């Protein structure tokens, strides 16, 4: 059995910086409210019609591939995590495959929102440590700004999210002291609608026990997009922020401690925790609870907002570029998000 190591890492964020004050031009919000509640100062938005989740993912991937010392032709499997794909189907995996010019290799799409990168990492780990693949490309990317409600109605969600992508190349190593030590995945579908983007979908309100979205009257089909959804503008994400907060601050520490305990460590042993950048308040709560020093955690939500599946690889890459991740370090990654889903990974760098 091999261990799986991160051989290369890269990220891409679009050029356009959107400050909190920029948002006050289109909705009733304020710089003070956003900073106090979320810690976010600014985020990046992709160029409409020019950039997409797949193109940003490909840019991040090119950097990760180069840093791994391989070429795109060496990649033997692609995993793409996103909640904001270019198309309803097919997924972004095949689009990145086309952009990188590597036909035939398998391409898997992961739909686990903020936990997507951790879920993808765990899947990649199973393929790599068994020797099935030698260079797995794992990407997390999001183009949130294309699907947010920029009216005041959507302000509680819209101010939080930003665009970007991060990628890693995963390779086998025979060195049992480095690489991914363990991954831990969890979910609780009882909270499915608490943080969700329901339309377009085929449910017609069934899961919610309501007729809120209204199946059309005809005998067959037509529920993905109905006139009623259109008329009600019922095609934006929704979030019960306080419910998310309450469960997130419980599950983040739980799943971090699970990873540490599995490997015989305590929070004091962590060299760097890179939590999914959901909200600075959540990260700070977790830091306090685990009694971590400031140098044991890396946050960058202040600059990029919440980039969902992209947030961990972007933050990890940034920390690595800053010299905060060194060979031999114990690095913990942890995520919580829509589903609810949550997970962690412990890595000896
Ligand atoms: N600007 C100004 N006012 C706002 C905004 C905004 N952007 N959004 C909401 N408000 C108003 C509300 O309308 C409400 O006004 P009212 O009192 O007049 O009715 C008031 O602020 C308080 O609203 P709440 O929703 O109760 O605000 P809360 O203090 O809970 O803060 C927040 C909202 C920041 C979302 C908080 O609940 C939170 O941090 N939740 C965690 C969820 C989260 O971080 N999600 C990230 C994405 S999910 C993930 O990655 C896991």
Tab-separated table of C-alpha atoms and ligand atoms in Angstrom:
chain	number	residue	atom	x	y	z
A	1	UNK	CA	0.000	0.000	0.000
A	2	UNK	CA	1.246	3.486	-0.897
A	3	UNK	CA	0.579	6.791	0.812
A	4	UNK	CA	-0.965	9.612	-1.224
A	5	UNK	CA	1.002	12.860	-1.310
A	6	UNK	CA	0.177	16.286	-2.656
A	7	UNK	CA	2.849	16.632	-5.338
A	8	UNK	CA	1.705	19.966	-6.779
A	9	UNK	CA	-0.750	22.696	-5.843
A	10	UNK	CA	-2.078	25.815	-7.580
A	11	UNK	CA	-4.905	28.320	-7.496
A	12	UNK	CA	-6.522	30.858	-9.742
A	13	UNK	CA	-8.691	33.787	-8.758
A	14	UNK	CA	-10.184	36.183	-11.278
A	15	UNK	CA	-8.754	39.691	-11.574
A	16	UNK	CA	-11.908	41.602	-10.728
A	17	UNK	CA	-11.990	42.639	-7.068
A	18	UNK	CA	-15.451	43.461	-5.689
A	19	UNK	CA	-15.415	45.269	-2.352
A	20	UNK	CA	-18.220	45.421	0.172
A	21	UNK	CA	-18.751	49.031	-0.829
A	22	UNK	CA	-19.182	47.935	-4.461
A	23	UNK	CA	-22.090	45.742	-3.311
A	24	UNK	CA	-23.772	48.674	-1.555
A	25	UNK	CA	-24.375	50.117	-5.039
A	26	UNK	CA	-26.810	47.317	-5.902
A	27	UNK	CA	-28.274	46.190	-2.547
A	28	UNK	CA	-29.028	47.509	0.896
A	29	UNK	CA	-25.946	46.394	2.851
A	30	UNK	CA	-22.839	47.940	4.374
A	31	UNK	CA	-19.113	47.350	4.730
A	32	UNK	CA	-19.526	47.310	8.541
A	33	UNK	CA	-22.308	44.675	8.510
A	34	UNK	CA	-20.403	42.349	6.202
A	35	UNK	CA	-17.085	42.629	8.047
A	36	UNK	CA	-18.659	42.231	11.471
A	37	UNK	CA	-20.782	39.184	10.534
A	38	UNK	CA	-18.439	37.394	8.103
A	39	UNK	CA	-14.937	38.952	8.206
A	40	UNK	CA	-15.078	39.472	4.425
A	41	UNK	CA	-13.630	42.689	2.956
A	42	UNK	CA	-13.657	41.794	-0.729
A	43	UNK	CA	-14.094	38.891	-3.140
A	44	UNK	CA	-13.275	38.163	-6.799
A	45	UNK	CA	-15.811	37.819	-9.617
A	46	UNK	CA	-15.092	35.964	-12.844
A	47	UNK	CA	-15.447	37.646	-16.249
A	48	UNK	CA	-18.871	36.799	-17.623
A	49	UNK	CA	-18.796	35.051	-21.026
A	50	UNK	CA	-14.995	34.759	-20.890
A	51	UNK	CA	-14.355	32.707	-17.757
A	52	UNK	CA	-16.198	29.749	-16.287
A	53	UNK	CA	-15.827	27.274	-13.451
A	54	UNK	CA	-14.042	24.919	-15.859
A	55	UNK	CA	-11.670	27.560	-17.272
A	56	UNK	CA	-10.708	28.751	-13.784
A	57	UNK	CA	-10.225	25.131	-12.756
A	58	UNK	CA	-7.989	24.548	-15.769
A	59	UNK	CA	-5.829	27.568	-14.870
A	60	UNK	CA	-5.366	26.312	-11.301
A	61	UNK	CA	-4.691	22.808	-12.647
A	62	UNK	CA	-1.924	24.004	-14.990
A	63	UNK	CA	-0.034	25.484	-12.028
A	64	UNK	CA	-0.500	22.346	-9.898
A	65	UNK	CA	0.627	20.135	-12.793
A	66	UNK	CA	3.757	22.195	-13.407
A	67	UNK	CA	4.642	22.225	-9.701
A	68	UNK	CA	4.210	18.439	-9.575
A	69	UNK	CA	6.901	18.205	-12.258
A	70	UNK	CA	4.637	16.433	-14.735
A	71	UNK	CA	2.736	17.393	-17.886
A	72	UNK	CA	-1.014	17.289	-18.423
A	73	UNK	CA	-0.463	14.101	-20.468
A	74	UNK	CA	0.692	12.346	-17.288
A	75	UNK	CA	-2.635	12.936	-15.499
A	76	UNK	CA	-4.516	9.648	-15.350
A	77	UNK	CA	-7.703	10.702	-13.557
A	78	UNK	CA	-9.598	13.942	-12.954
A	79	UNK	CA	-11.907	14.800	-10.055
A	80	UNK	CA	-13.805	18.099	-10.151
A	81	UNK	CA	-15.723	19.421	-7.149
A	82	UNK	CA	-18.150	22.286	-7.660
A	83	UNK	CA	-21.688	23.445	-6.904
A	84	UNK	CA	-21.639	25.954	-9.744
A	85	UNK	CA	-20.854	23.911	-12.863
A	86	UNK	CA	-20.725	25.390	-16.356
A	87	UNK	CA	-23.617	23.151	-17.396
A	88	UNK	CA	-26.367	21.293	-15.553
A	89	UNK	CA	-24.761	18.348	-17.317
A	90	UNK	CA	-22.174	17.216	-18.319
A	91	UNK	CA	-20.004	18.157	-15.346
A	92	UNK	CA	-16.858	20.252	-15.248
A	93	UNK	CA	-14.546	17.216	-15.173
A	94	UNK	CA	-14.921	16.538	-18.884
A	95	UNK	CA	-14.720	20.243	-19.730
A	96	UNK	CA	-11.379	20.546	-17.934
A	97	UNK	CA	-10.213	17.389	-19.629
A	98	UNK	CA	-10.965	19.023	-22.986
A	99	UNK	CA	-9.287	22.288	-21.966
A	100	UNK	CA	-6.141	20.450	-20.872
A	101	UNK	CA	-6.114	18.340	-24.043
A	102	UNK	CA	-5.993	14.949	-22.319
A	103	UNK	CA	-8.669	12.768	-23.926
A	104	UNK	CA	-9.636	9.344	-22.583
A	105	UNK	CA	-8.709	9.738	-18.920
A	106	UNK	CA	-11.631	9.314	-16.531
A	107	UNK	CA	-13.319	12.433	-15.183
A	108	UNK	CA	-15.467	12.369	-12.052
A	109	UNK	CA	-17.649	15.191	-10.729
A	110	UNK	CA	-18.210	15.639	-7.011
A	111	UNK	CA	-21.359	17.372	-5.746
A	112	UNK	CA	-20.615	17.989	-2.094
A	113	UNK	CA	-20.544	21.777	-2.001
A	114	UNK	CA	-18.241	23.211	0.694
A	115	UNK	CA	-17.034	19.697	1.564
A	116	UNK	CA	-16.440	18.850	-2.113
A	117	UNK	CA	-12.677	19.175	-1.962
A	118	UNK	CA	-12.387	16.919	1.102
A	119	UNK	CA	-14.734	14.352	-0.456
A	120	UNK	CA	-12.698	14.519	-3.680
A	121	UNK	CA	-9.449	14.160	-1.744
A	122	UNK	CA	-10.754	11.071	-0.004
A	123	UNK	CA	-11.831	9.500	-3.320
A	124	UNK	CA	-8.462	10.343	-4.885
A	125	UNK	CA	-6.666	8.873	-1.869
A	126	UNK	CA	-8.408	5.517	-2.350
A	127	UNK	CA	-7.351	5.404	-6.022
A	128	UNK	CA	-3.764	6.480	-5.402
A	129	UNK	CA	-2.852	4.466	-2.329
A	130	UNK	CA	-4.020	1.258	-3.960
A	131	UNK	CA	-1.784	1.973	-6.958
A	132	UNK	CA	-4.648	2.343	-9.439
A	133	UNK	CA	-3.646	5.871	-10.535
A	134	UNK	CA	-0.304	7.688	-10.430
A	135	UNK	CA	-1.336	11.302	-11.061
A	136	UNK	CA	-4.819	12.287	-9.982
A	137	UNK	CA	-5.810	15.877	-10.691
A	138	UNK	CA	-8.278	17.162	-8.079
A	139	UNK	CA	-9.904	20.546	-8.655
A	140	UNK	CA	-12.340	22.631	-6.638
A	141	UNK	CA	-13.835	25.565	-8.521
A	142	UNK	CA	-16.763	27.944	-8.268
A	143	UNK	CA	-18.380	30.693	-10.334
A	144	UNK	CA	-20.824	31.825	-7.664
A	145	UNK	CA	-21.363	35.319	-8.945
A	146	UNK	CA	-23.210	33.948	-11.989
A	147	UNK	CA	-25.987	32.543	-9.796
A	148	UNK	CA	-26.521	34.968	-6.903
A	149	UNK	CA	-29.413	37.311	-6.215
A	150	UNK	CA	-27.948	40.821	-6.340
A	151	UNK	CA	-31.133	42.444	-5.066
A	152	UNK	CA	-31.574	43.216	-1.349
A	153	UNK	CA	-33.668	40.042	-1.070
A	154	UNK	CA	-30.547	37.923	-1.584
A	155	UNK	CA	-28.117	39.971	0.525
A	156	UNK	CA	-27.699	37.484	3.387
A	157	UNK	CA	-26.263	34.927	0.923
A	158	UNK	CA	-24.765	37.050	-1.854
A	159	UNK	CA	-22.289	39.062	0.225
A	160	UNK	CA	-20.596	35.871	1.437
A	161	UNK	CA	-19.573	34.204	-1.816
A	162	UNK	CA	-16.739	34.691	-4.316
A	163	UNK	CA	-15.303	33.007	-7.410
A	164	UNK	CA	-12.082	31.051	-7.921
A	165	UNK	CA	-10.478	27.640	-8.230
A	166	UNK	CA	-7.765	25.552	-6.615
A	167	UNK	CA	-6.149	22.293	-7.684
A	168	UNK	CA	-3.778	19.599	-6.484
A	169	UNK	CA	-1.956	16.719	-8.145
A	170	UNK	CA	-1.921	13.584	-6.015
A	171	UNK	CA	0.772	10.947	-6.407
A	172	UNK	CA	1.715	7.715	-4.634
A	173	UNK	CA	4.723	7.641	-2.333
A	174	UNK	CA	6.375	4.661	-0.690
A	175	UNK	CA	7.397	6.859	2.247
A	176	UNK	CA	4.891	5.814	4.919
A	177	UNK	CA	5.721	8.928	6.988
A	178	UNK	CA	4.376	11.443	4.460
A	179	UNK	CA	1.115	12.085	2.681
A	180	UNK	CA	-2.534	11.674	3.619
A	181	UNK	CA	-2.780	9.901	6.976
A	182	UNK	CA	-6.581	9.621	6.969
A	183	UNK	CA	-9.785	11.205	5.681
A	184	UNK	CA	-13.175	11.354	7.422
A	185	UNK	CA	-16.475	11.990	5.651
A	186	UNK	CA	-19.937	12.642	7.106
A	187	UNK	CA	-23.368	13.864	6.050
A	188	UNK	CA	-26.827	14.536	7.464
A	189	UNK	CA	-29.506	14.890	4.805
A	190	UNK	CA	-32.066	16.060	7.344
A	191	UNK	CA	-30.630	19.520	6.729
A	192	UNK	CA	-30.721	19.307	2.918
A	193	UNK	CA	-32.842	22.408	2.339
A	194	UNK	CA	-31.273	24.600	5.047
A	195	UNK	CA	-28.506	25.618	2.651
A	196	UNK	CA	-29.595	24.813	-0.869
A	197	UNK	CA	-30.017	25.835	-4.479
A	198	UNK	CA	-33.161	23.960	-5.342
A	199	UNK	CA	-34.087	25.061	-8.845
A	200	UNK	CA	-33.693	23.971	-11.531
A	201	UNK	CA	-34.475	20.470	-10.299
A	202	UNK	CA	-36.953	17.668	-10.779
A	203	UNK	CA	-38.421	17.649	-7.263
A	204	UNK	CA	-41.409	19.918	-7.895
A	205	UNK	CA	-41.451	20.635	-4.161
A	206	UNK	CA	-41.827	16.957	-3.257
A	207	UNK	CA	-38.893	16.771	-0.833
A	208	UNK	CA	-40.130	19.856	0.907
A	209	UNK	CA	-43.649	18.481	1.322
A	210	UNK	CA	-45.026	21.562	-0.401
A	211	UNK	CA	-46.172	22.561	-3.850
A	212	UNK	CA	-44.082	25.696	-3.586
A	213	UNK	CA	-42.505	25.280	-6.995
A	214	UNK	CA	-45.579	24.009	-8.774
A	215	UNK	CA	-45.431	21.183	-11.283
A	216	UNK	CA	-47.065	22.349	-14.508
A	217	UNK	CA	-50.477	20.911	-15.306
A	218	UNK	CA	-49.510	18.748	-18.299
A	219	UNK	CA	-49.286	14.992	-17.837
A	220	UNK	CA	-45.569	14.570	-18.515
A	221	UNK	CA	-42.373	16.453	-17.692
A	222	UNK	CA	-41.568	20.096	-17.317
A	223	UNK	CA	-40.523	20.443	-13.683
A	224	UNK	CA	-36.882	21.489	-14.056
A	225	UNK	CA	-37.849	25.022	-14.916
A	226	UNK	CA	-41.448	26.109	-14.625
A	227	UNK	CA	-43.107	29.396	-15.367
A	228	UNK	CA	-43.911	29.677	-11.656
A	229	UNK	CA	-40.231	29.389	-10.667
A	230	UNK	CA	-39.486	32.063	-13.226
A	231	UNK	CA	-42.309	34.349	-12.100
A	232	UNK	CA	-41.366	33.973	-8.408
A	233	UNK	CA	-37.633	34.303	-9.180
A	234	UNK	CA	-37.305	31.018	-7.328
A	235	UNK	CA	-33.921	30.163	-8.788
A	236	UNK	CA	-31.453	31.467	-6.216
A	237	UNK	CA	-29.608	29.835	-3.320
A	238	UNK	CA	-31.194	30.040	0.102
A	239	UNK	CA	-29.620	29.729	3.522
A	240	UNK	CA	-30.788	29.742	7.115
A	241	UNK	CA	-27.578	31.384	8.330
A	242	UNK	CA	-28.121	30.826	12.027
A	243	UNK	CA	-28.928	27.132	11.585
A	244	UNK	CA	-25.771	26.732	9.483
A	245	UNK	CA	-23.686	28.515	12.111
A	246	UNK	CA	-25.019	26.387	14.954
A	247	UNK	CA	-24.240	23.032	13.329
A	248	UNK	CA	-20.981	24.195	11.692
A	249	UNK	CA	-19.366	25.186	14.993
A	250	UNK	CA	-20.226	21.752	16.364
A	251	UNK	CA	-19.179	19.609	13.375
A	252	UNK	CA	-15.924	21.405	12.481
A	253	UNK	CA	-14.239	20.655	15.840
A	254	UNK	CA	-15.789	17.189	15.987
A	255	UNK	CA	-14.374	16.092	12.633
A	256	UNK	CA	-10.972	17.698	13.293
A	257	UNK	CA	-10.712	15.866	16.620
A	258	UNK	CA	-11.788	12.640	14.892
A	259	UNK	CA	-8.869	12.949	12.453
A	260	UNK	CA	-6.410	13.769	15.233
A	261	UNK	CA	-7.581	10.958	17.499
A	262	UNK	CA	-7.436	8.391	14.683
A	263	UNK	CA	-3.757	9.171	14.270
A	264	UNK	CA	-2.863	9.625	17.942
A	265	UNK	CA	-2.529	13.425	17.898
A	266	UNK	CA	-4.045	16.375	19.781
A	267	UNK	CA	-4.760	19.926	18.541
A	268	UNK	CA	-1.384	21.046	19.924
A	269	UNK	CA	0.307	18.794	17.336
A	270	UNK	CA	-1.254	20.608	14.368
A	271	UNK	CA	1.230	22.752	12.448
A	272	UNK	CA	-1.464	24.234	10.222
A	273	UNK	CA	-5.251	23.953	10.139
A	274	UNK	CA	-6.806	25.052	6.859
A	275	UNK	CA	-10.544	25.166	7.426
A	276	UNK	CA	-13.043	25.682	4.635
A	277	UNK	CA	-13.476	29.443	4.483
A	278	UNK	CA	-17.176	29.572	5.351
A	279	UNK	CA	-17.147	32.604	7.561
A	280	UNK	CA	-14.316	34.120	9.619
A	281	UNK	CA	-16.508	33.941	12.743
A	282	UNK	CA	-16.848	30.172	12.333
A	283	UNK	CA	-13.062	29.731	11.873
A	284	UNK	CA	-12.360	31.872	14.943
A	285	UNK	CA	-14.845	29.900	17.007
A	286	UNK	CA	-13.138	26.637	16.003
A	287	UNK	CA	-9.702	28.113	16.711
A	288	UNK	CA	-10.747	29.177	20.229
A	289	UNK	CA	-12.391	25.858	20.988
A	290	UNK	CA	-9.309	23.868	19.934
A	291	UNK	CA	-7.011	26.403	21.644
A	292	UNK	CA	-4.961	26.948	18.483
A	293	UNK	CA	-2.462	29.795	18.196
A	294	UNK	CA	-2.860	32.229	15.289
A	295	UNK	CA	0.094	30.637	13.487
A	296	UNK	CA	-1.666	27.229	13.563
A	297	UNK	CA	-4.562	28.327	11.324
A	298	UNK	CA	-4.750	29.955	7.889
A	299	UNK	CA	-7.716	32.111	6.844
A	300	UNK	CA	-8.053	34.195	3.696
A	301	UNK	CA	-11.818	34.684	3.474
A	302	UNK	CA	-11.122	38.391	4.075
A	303	UNK	CA	-9.785	38.650	0.481
A	304	UNK	CA	-11.735	36.034	-1.437
A	305	UNK	CA	-15.041	35.484	0.357
A	306	UNK	CA	-16.393	31.953	0.587
A	307	UNK	CA	-15.392	30.045	-2.555
A	308	UNK	CA	-17.054	26.779	-1.456
A	309	UNK	CA	-15.265	23.784	-3.063
A	310	UNK	CA	-12.349	26.019	-4.040
A	311	UNK	CA	-11.737	27.541	-0.628
A	312	UNK	CA	-9.503	24.831	0.892
A	313	UNK	CA	-7.146	24.411	-2.097
A	314	UNK	CA	-6.914	28.199	-2.542
A	315	UNK	CA	-6.132	28.748	1.154
A	316	UNK	CA	-3.773	25.759	1.325
A	317	UNK	CA	-1.897	26.916	-1.766
A	318	UNK	CA	-1.644	30.456	-0.472
A	319	UNK	CA	-0.318	29.185	2.878
A	320	UNK	CA	2.191	26.965	1.069
A	321	UNK	CA	3.363	29.890	-1.097
A	322	UNK	CA	3.809	31.971	2.086
A	323	UNK	CA	6.062	29.271	3.543
A	324	UNK	CA	3.519	28.309	6.206
A	325	UNK	CA	3.532	24.648	5.079
A	326	UNK	CA	6.892	22.897	5.215
A	327	UNK	CA	8.003	19.312	4.682
A	328	UNK	CA	7.182	17.243	7.774
A	329	UNK	CA	4.378	19.564	8.939
A	330	UNK	CA	1.128	18.102	10.210
A	331	UNK	CA	-1.607	19.772	8.147
A	332	UNK	CA	-5.290	19.390	8.902
A	333	UNK	CA	-8.001	20.243	6.362
A	334	UNK	CA	-11.633	20.456	7.467
A	335	UNK	CA	-14.898	21.425	5.832
A	336	UNK	CA	-18.579	21.820	6.574
A	337	UNK	CA	-21.338	22.773	4.196
A	338	UNK	CA	-24.576	22.211	2.375
A	339	UNK	CA	-26.124	18.772	2.735
A	340	UNK	CA	-25.158	19.078	5.507
A	341	UNK	CA	-21.849	17.412	4.670
A	342	UNK	CA	-18.591	17.675	6.562
A	343	UNK	CA	-15.176	16.060	6.569
A	344	UNK	CA	-11.502	16.303	7.416
A	345	UNK	CA	-8.121	15.125	6.202
A	346	UNK	CA	-4.864	14.862	8.099
A	347	UNK	CA	-1.700	15.156	6.024
A	348	UNK	CA	1.978	14.803	6.877
A	349	UNK	CA	3.452	17.235	4.325
B	1	LIG	N1	-26.407	43.457	4.906
B	1	LIG	C1	-27.133	44.100	5.819
B	1	LIG	N2	-28.089	43.518	6.558
B	1	LIG	C2	-28.298	42.198	6.343
B	1	LIG	C3	-27.579	41.466	5.406
B	1	LIG	C4	-26.591	42.140	4.657
B	1	LIG	N3	-25.832	41.530	3.733
B	1	LIG	N4	-28.020	40.196	5.425
B	1	LIG	C5	-28.987	40.126	6.349
B	1	LIG	N5	-29.162	41.349	6.898
B	1	LIG	C6	-30.099	41.737	7.943
B	1	LIG	C7	-31.301	40.841	8.003
B	1	LIG	O1	-32.266	41.241	7.058
B	1	LIG	C8	-31.759	41.058	9.423
B	1	LIG	O2	-32.452	42.268	9.473
B	1	LIG	P1	-33.709	42.461	10.484
B	1	LIG	O3	-33.124	42.271	11.862
B	1	LIG	O4	-34.122	43.837	10.186
B	1	LIG	O5	-34.674	41.398	10.110
B	1	LIG	C9	-30.459	41.247	10.180
B	1	LIG	O6	-29.466	41.594	9.212
B	1	LIG	C10	-30.002	40.000	10.898
B	1	LIG	O7	-30.162	38.886	9.999
B	1	LIG	P2	-29.699	37.456	10.357
B	1	LIG	O8	-29.894	36.574	9.182
B	1	LIG	O9	-30.327	37.075	11.668
B	1	LIG	O10	-28.164	37.769	10.550
B	1	LIG	P3	-27.101	36.947	11.333
B	1	LIG	O11	-26.620	37.750	12.486
B	1	LIG	O12	-27.507	35.552	11.584
B	1	LIG	O13	-25.935	36.942	10.267
B	1	LIG	C11	-24.967	35.369	8.764
B	1	LIG	C12	-26.120	36.293	9.031
B	1	LIG	C13	-23.699	36.183	8.591
B	1	LIG	C14	-25.232	34.604	7.491
B	1	LIG	C15	-24.825	34.443	9.999
B	1	LIG	O14	-26.041	33.797	10.259
B	1	LIG	C16	-23.780	33.451	9.826
B	1	LIG	O15	-22.625	33.735	9.944
B	1	LIG	N6	-24.192	32.189	9.540
B	1	LIG	C17	-23.309	31.147	9.185
B	1	LIG	C18	-23.604	30.803	7.808
B	1	LIG	C19	-22.430	30.940	6.928
B	1	LIG	O16	-21.366	31.340	7.309
B	1	LIG	N7	-22.598	30.534	5.721
B	1	LIG	C20	-21.528	30.555	4.818
B	1	LIG	C21	-21.850	29.719	3.694
B	1	LIG	S1	-22.213	28.126	4.153
B	1	LIG	C22	-20.822	27.313	4.327
B	1	LIG	O17	-19.860	27.597	3.705
B	1	LIG	C23	-20.803	26.246	5.307
